[in-house]
Every structure is written in C-alpha cells, then in structure tokens.
Amino acid sequence: MGSYQAQVAVGVEVKPRQMDFNFPDEIPRYWFDDNPYITHFLNALSSVFPEGERFFIETVRHYQNQIDDPQLLKDIRGFIGQEAHHGKQHEAFNQLIEKQGYPLGAFGRFVKKRLAATRDFLSPAQRLGITIALEHFTAILAHQALADPTFTAKAPQPFKNLILWHAIEETEHKAVAYDVFQTVCGDNAIRKGTMMRVSVFFWVHIFSLQAILLWRDGMPIRPIKFFDAVNFLIGKPGLLRKVARDYLDYYKSDFHPWQHDNRDLIANWKTQFSDLANQVKS
C-alpha cells in the first residue's frame, strides 16, 4: 500500500457549501439560448450527476478506513460533503426538467443500475478507477466553465450559478479521489485502462441521452441553432475541443490533477459563492 504523496494545492480547501439557488417553478423548455441541442446536452449531463456523485462517495468511502494521512482524511470528508450537495442540487434541477415531460428520473435509475452492477464484476480498486476517470472529466469541464464566460453566459442566472458553483467545488476536490487511489493502489494500468473504457461509455451515454431528449421533442430541425451547438462543443468556443489536451494528460505515467494548477481561476468565484452560502445559513 503506497504512502500519501499528494501534490497538495496550497490555499485550496475542500469545503462543502450548502447552497439554495432559488430555482423558479417553471423554466423555458430550451433554457439555454433557446437552443434545443445545447439545452439537452446540458440536461443529459445533469441527469447523470446525482447517481454519479453517490457512486463517487461510495467508492472513496470504501477506502476511508485505510487512510492514515490526516490531511487526506480531512479532504475525503470535504469531498463527500461537496458531492452530496451536488447530487441534491442537480436532483432539484432535474425535477424541473421532468415536469416538462422529459424522463430524467428514468435516466438516473438507469445510471444507478449500471453503476451498482459494477460491484459484481469489478474490484474496489477498479471501481475507484471509474471515479477518478470521471472526476477528471468533471475537473477539465469545470475549468472551461470557469475560464471562459461564453460557456455559461446564455444560461438563466440560477442555472448559471449552479454550473459555476459545481465547477468551483469540482476544482477544489479534483485530486481527492485520485490521491486515495494512489495511496491504496497506484496501479497505472488500472488507471489508464479504466479511463479508456470510461471515455467511450461516458460520451456514448451522454449523447444517447441527448438524442432521446431531442426525439421526445420530435427531433427539432433548427439549422442555425444546430450549428451554434456544433460550435459550442467543437468549434468556437468549442468545449470538447478545448478539454482535449487536458484529457490526454491523464495518460501520462506521472500525471496528477494539480499539474493543471488553476487555483487563481477559482479564487474570485469562491468569494462570491461563500457569500451566497452564508446567506442560506443566516
């Protein structure tokens, strides 16, 4: 069993913030820029978050009693708290989308079943490998959401806040599950091989869910909005294009999440959302 040698990011505290985004009772069907393609891409992502977050907590908690380092134990507790809040807020958002007749609840149940099934044929280390692979995806997507205002500018304010708050906390704890994996396993073959499989499954899953949501709408044909969506993902600003290099870094043998040091990026946002969290407590 390896020793804890995390590249601790000075000044980054893994701190849960209990938020209330005051979601409205109803939202436009195409809430992101009246664009069905981008809206349903984001809806598909949100649909997998609650069960995904629970899986992350489960796989990290499995090893919690094998961790001796006090800082890592503290970070694990913060990680669990943050992920629990993320799941709760995305469930609230998903319920709004379900009210419009979209099957996000069914999507969540499908994800839960698939993830639970991994207990039968994967080791705990392999299941943790899934977590660190998906945490890398959320970290690099979070970076782009925080770095380029274009990606959230056309979202209504409560949903923009949800995306940015989630992105901040995903950045804060992006190394926690990874450091647990390195401490209890550290097998690069598991880490890299799992990422290759997860990459295929994750994006096939997300785009399949997006297609189902569009099918529910009768496959709307809106050429200008379609090309806007293509640009959003792979053109300009190009969300998926921009994360490609950071994604590939994961396959380096000496990779660590904080090699992508974006502490300065989250500093200003942290103050804003800490103030919002304090308002909820008062």
Coordinates of C-alpha atoms in Angstrom, one line a residue:
M1 CA 0.0 0.0 0.0
G2 CA 1.5 3.3 -1.1
S3 CA 2.1 6.3 1.1
Y4 CA 0.3 9.6 0.7
Q5 CA 2.3 11.8 -1.6
A6 CA -0.4 14.2 -3.0
Q7 CA 0.7 17.4 -4.6
V8 CA -1.3 19.5 -2.2
A9 CA -2.5 22.7 -3.7
V10 CA -1.7 25.4 -1.1
G11 CA -4.6 27.6 -0.4
V12 CA -7.3 25.2 -1.6
E13 CA -9.7 24.0 1.0
V14 CA -12.2 21.2 0.2
K15 CA -15.2 22.8 1.8
P16 CA -18.8 22.0 1.3
R17 CA -21.2 24.9 0.7
Q18 CA -24.8 24.4 1.3
M19 CA -26.5 26.4 -1.5
D20 CA -30.0 27.4 -2.4
F21 CA -30.3 28.5 -6.0
N22 CA -34.0 29.5 -5.8
F23 CA -34.9 27.7 -8.9
P24 CA -38.2 29.0 -10.4
D25 CA -41.3 26.8 -10.5
E26 CA -41.0 26.6 -14.3
I27 CA -38.3 27.3 -16.9
P28 CA -38.3 27.6 -20.6
R29 CA -38.2 24.3 -22.4
Y30 CA -35.0 25.4 -24.2
W31 CA -33.5 27.2 -21.3
F32 CA -30.0 27.7 -22.8
D33 CA -30.2 30.4 -25.5
D34 CA -33.5 28.9 -26.9
N35 CA -31.2 26.1 -28.3
P36 CA -32.7 22.6 -28.0
Y37 CA -29.3 20.9 -28.8
I38 CA -27.2 22.7 -26.2
T39 CA -30.1 22.6 -23.6
H40 CA -30.5 18.8 -24.0
F41 CA -26.7 18.2 -23.9
L42 CA -26.7 20.0 -20.5
N43 CA -29.8 18.2 -19.4
A44 CA -28.2 14.9 -20.3
L45 CA -25.2 15.8 -18.2
S46 CA -27.3 16.9 -15.2
S47 CA -29.3 13.7 -15.4
V48 CA -26.3 11.5 -14.6
F49 CA -24.9 13.7 -11.8
P50 CA -26.9 12.6 -8.7
E51 CA -26.3 8.9 -9.1
G52 CA -22.7 9.6 -10.3
E53 CA -22.0 11.6 -7.2
R54 CA -23.3 8.8 -5.0
F55 CA -21.1 6.3 -6.7
F56 CA -18.1 8.6 -6.2
I57 CA -18.8 8.8 -2.5
E58 CA -19.3 5.1 -2.2
T59 CA -16.0 4.2 -3.9
V60 CA -13.9 6.7 -1.9
R61 CA -15.6 5.9 1.4
H62 CA -14.8 2.2 0.8
Y63 CA -11.1 3.0 1.5
Q64 CA -11.6 5.7 4.1
N65 CA -10.5 3.5 7.0
Q66 CA -7.3 2.6 5.2
I67 CA -6.1 6.2 5.0
D68 CA -3.8 7.4 7.7
D69 CA -2.8 10.9 6.5
P70 CA -4.8 13.5 8.4
Q71 CA -5.0 16.0 5.6
L72 CA -6.2 13.4 3.1
L73 CA -8.8 12.2 5.6
K74 CA -10.0 15.8 6.1
D75 CA -10.2 16.2 2.3
I76 CA -12.2 13.0 2.0
R77 CA -14.8 14.3 4.4
G78 CA -14.9 17.6 2.4
F79 CA -15.2 15.6 -0.8
I80 CA -18.1 13.6 0.5
G81 CA -19.9 16.7 1.7
Q82 CA -19.4 18.5 -1.6
E83 CA -20.6 15.6 -3.7
A84 CA -23.6 15.0 -1.6
H85 CA -24.7 18.7 -2.1
H86 CA -24.0 18.5 -5.8
G87 CA -26.3 15.5 -6.1
K88 CA -29.1 17.2 -4.1
Q89 CA -29.0 20.4 -6.2
H90 CA -28.9 18.6 -9.5
E91 CA -31.9 16.5 -8.4
A92 CA -33.8 19.7 -7.8
F93 CA -32.9 20.9 -11.2
N94 CA -33.7 17.6 -12.8
Q95 CA -37.2 17.6 -11.3
L96 CA -37.8 20.9 -13.1
I97 CA -36.9 19.3 -16.4
E98 CA -39.1 16.2 -15.6
K99 CA -42.1 18.5 -15.1
Q100 CA -41.7 19.3 -18.8
G101 CA -42.2 15.6 -19.7
Y102 CA -38.6 14.5 -20.1
P103 CA -37.5 11.2 -18.5
L104 CA -34.5 12.4 -16.4
G105 CA -35.7 10.3 -13.5
A106 CA -35.6 7.2 -15.7
F107 CA -32.1 8.2 -16.9
G108 CA -31.0 8.4 -13.3
R109 CA -32.4 5.0 -12.4
F110 CA -30.6 3.5 -15.5
V111 CA -27.3 5.0 -14.3
K112 CA -27.8 3.8 -10.8
K113 CA -28.4 0.2 -12.0
R114 CA -25.4 0.2 -14.3
L115 CA -23.1 1.6 -11.6
A116 CA -24.4 -0.8 -9.0
A117 CA -23.8 -3.7 -11.3
T118 CA -20.0 -3.0 -11.3
R119 CA -19.9 -4.4 -7.7
D120 CA -20.4 -7.9 -9.3
F121 CA -17.5 -7.9 -11.7
L122 CA -15.1 -5.1 -10.8
S123 CA -12.7 -4.9 -7.8
P124 CA -13.0 -1.9 -5.4
A125 CA -9.8 -0.5 -7.0
Q126 CA -11.3 -0.7 -10.5
R127 CA -14.5 1.0 -9.3
L128 CA -12.4 3.7 -7.7
G129 CA -10.6 3.9 -11.1
I130 CA -14.0 4.7 -12.7
T131 CA -14.4 7.5 -10.1
I132 CA -11.1 9.1 -10.8
A133 CA -11.6 8.9 -14.5
L134 CA -15.0 10.7 -14.3
E135 CA -13.6 13.1 -11.8
H136 CA -11.0 14.1 -14.4
F137 CA -13.8 14.7 -16.9
T138 CA -15.7 16.9 -14.4
A139 CA -12.5 18.8 -13.5
I140 CA -11.5 19.7 -17.0
L141 CA -15.0 20.6 -18.0
A142 CA -15.3 22.7 -14.8
H143 CA -12.1 24.5 -15.8
Q144 CA -13.6 25.6 -19.1
A145 CA -16.8 26.7 -17.4
L146 CA -14.8 28.9 -15.1
A147 CA -12.2 30.1 -17.6
D148 CA -14.5 31.1 -20.5
P149 CA -17.7 33.1 -19.6
T150 CA -19.0 32.1 -23.1
F151 CA -20.0 28.7 -21.8
T152 CA -22.4 30.0 -19.2
A153 CA -23.3 33.5 -20.5
K154 CA -26.6 32.4 -22.1
A155 CA -27.9 30.4 -19.1
P156 CA -30.6 31.9 -16.8
Q157 CA -28.9 33.1 -13.6
P158 CA -30.0 30.3 -11.2
F159 CA -28.7 27.7 -13.6
K160 CA -25.5 29.7 -14.4
N161 CA -24.9 29.8 -10.6
L162 CA -25.5 26.0 -10.4
I163 CA -22.9 25.3 -13.1
L164 CA -20.3 27.7 -11.7
W165 CA -20.7 26.5 -8.1
H166 CA -20.4 22.9 -9.2
A167 CA -17.3 23.8 -11.2
I168 CA -15.6 25.5 -8.3
E169 CA -16.1 22.6 -5.9
E170 CA -15.1 20.0 -8.6
T171 CA -11.9 22.0 -9.0
E172 CA -11.3 22.2 -5.2
H173 CA -11.6 18.4 -4.8
K174 CA -10.3 17.2 -8.2
A175 CA -7.3 15.4 -6.6
V176 CA -9.0 13.8 -3.6
A177 CA -10.2 10.5 -5.1
Y178 CA -7.1 10.4 -7.2
D179 CA -4.9 10.6 -4.1
V180 CA -6.9 7.9 -2.4
F181 CA -6.4 5.7 -5.5
Q182 CA -2.6 6.4 -5.5
T183 CA -2.4 5.7 -1.7
V184 CA -4.3 2.3 -1.8
C185 CA -3.5 1.1 -5.3
G186 CA -1.4 3.3 -7.6
D187 CA -1.7 0.9 -10.5
N188 CA -1.2 2.9 -13.7
A189 CA -2.5 0.0 -15.8
I190 CA -5.8 0.1 -14.0
R191 CA -5.9 3.9 -14.1
K192 CA -5.2 4.3 -17.8
G193 CA -7.2 1.3 -18.9
T194 CA -10.3 2.3 -17.0
M195 CA -10.1 5.8 -18.5
M196 CA -10.1 4.4 -22.0
R197 CA -13.3 2.4 -21.3
V198 CA -15.0 5.1 -19.3
S199 CA -14.3 7.6 -22.1
V200 CA -16.3 5.6 -24.6
F201 CA -19.1 4.7 -22.2
F202 CA -19.5 8.2 -20.8
W203 CA -19.8 10.1 -24.1
V204 CA -21.9 7.4 -25.9
H205 CA -24.2 7.6 -22.9
I206 CA -24.4 11.4 -22.8
F207 CA -25.0 11.8 -26.5
S208 CA -27.5 9.0 -26.5
L209 CA -29.5 10.7 -23.7
Q210 CA -29.3 13.9 -25.6
A211 CA -30.7 12.2 -28.6
I212 CA -33.6 10.7 -26.6
L213 CA -34.5 14.1 -25.3
L214 CA -34.4 15.6 -28.8
W215 CA -36.5 12.6 -30.0
R216 CA -39.1 13.5 -27.3
D217 CA -39.4 16.9 -29.0
G218 CA -39.9 15.4 -32.4
M219 CA -36.2 15.9 -33.5
P220 CA -36.5 19.7 -34.0
I221 CA -34.8 21.0 -37.2
R222 CA -33.3 24.4 -36.4
P223 CA -30.2 24.7 -38.6
I224 CA -28.9 27.9 -37.1
K225 CA -29.2 26.6 -33.5
F226 CA -27.7 23.3 -34.6
F227 CA -24.6 25.0 -35.9
D228 CA -24.4 27.1 -32.8
A229 CA -24.4 23.8 -30.8
V230 CA -21.6 22.4 -33.0
N231 CA -19.6 25.5 -32.4
F232 CA -20.4 25.3 -28.7
L233 CA -18.9 21.8 -28.5
I234 CA -16.2 21.5 -31.1
G235 CA -15.9 24.9 -33.0
K236 CA -15.7 28.2 -31.2
P237 CA -15.7 28.3 -28.2
G238 CA -15.5 24.5 -28.5
L239 CA -16.0 23.0 -25.1
L240 CA -14.9 19.4 -26.1
R241 CA -12.1 20.7 -28.3
K242 CA -10.6 22.8 -25.5
V243 CA -10.6 20.0 -23.0
A244 CA -8.8 17.5 -25.4
R245 CA -5.3 18.3 -24.3
D246 CA -6.0 18.2 -20.6
Y247 CA -7.8 14.9 -21.1
L248 CA -4.8 13.4 -22.8
D249 CA -2.5 14.4 -19.9
Y250 CA -4.3 11.8 -17.8
Y251 CA -2.4 9.1 -19.7
K252 CA 1.0 10.3 -18.5
S253 CA 2.6 8.0 -16.0
D254 CA 3.4 10.9 -13.6
F255 CA 0.1 12.6 -14.0
H256 CA -1.5 14.4 -11.1
P257 CA -4.7 16.6 -11.3
W258 CA -2.9 19.6 -9.7
Q259 CA -0.4 19.7 -12.6
H260 CA -3.3 21.7 -14.1
D261 CA -2.9 24.4 -11.4
N262 CA -5.9 26.7 -11.7
R263 CA -6.1 28.0 -8.2
D264 CA -6.1 31.5 -9.4
L265 CA -9.1 30.8 -11.6
I266 CA -11.3 29.8 -8.7
A267 CA -10.2 32.4 -6.2
N268 CA -12.7 35.1 -7.2
W269 CA -15.6 32.7 -7.7
K270 CA -15.0 31.2 -4.2
T271 CA -15.7 34.5 -2.5
Q272 CA -19.0 35.0 -4.4
F273 CA -20.4 31.6 -3.6
S274 CA -19.2 31.6 0.0
D275 CA -21.3 34.8 0.4
L276 CA -24.3 33.0 -1.1
A277 CA -23.8 30.0 1.2
N278 CA -23.6 32.3 4.3
Q279 CA -26.9 33.8 3.2
V280 CA -28.5 30.4 3.3
K281 CA -27.3 29.7 6.8
S282 CA -28.4 33.1 8.2

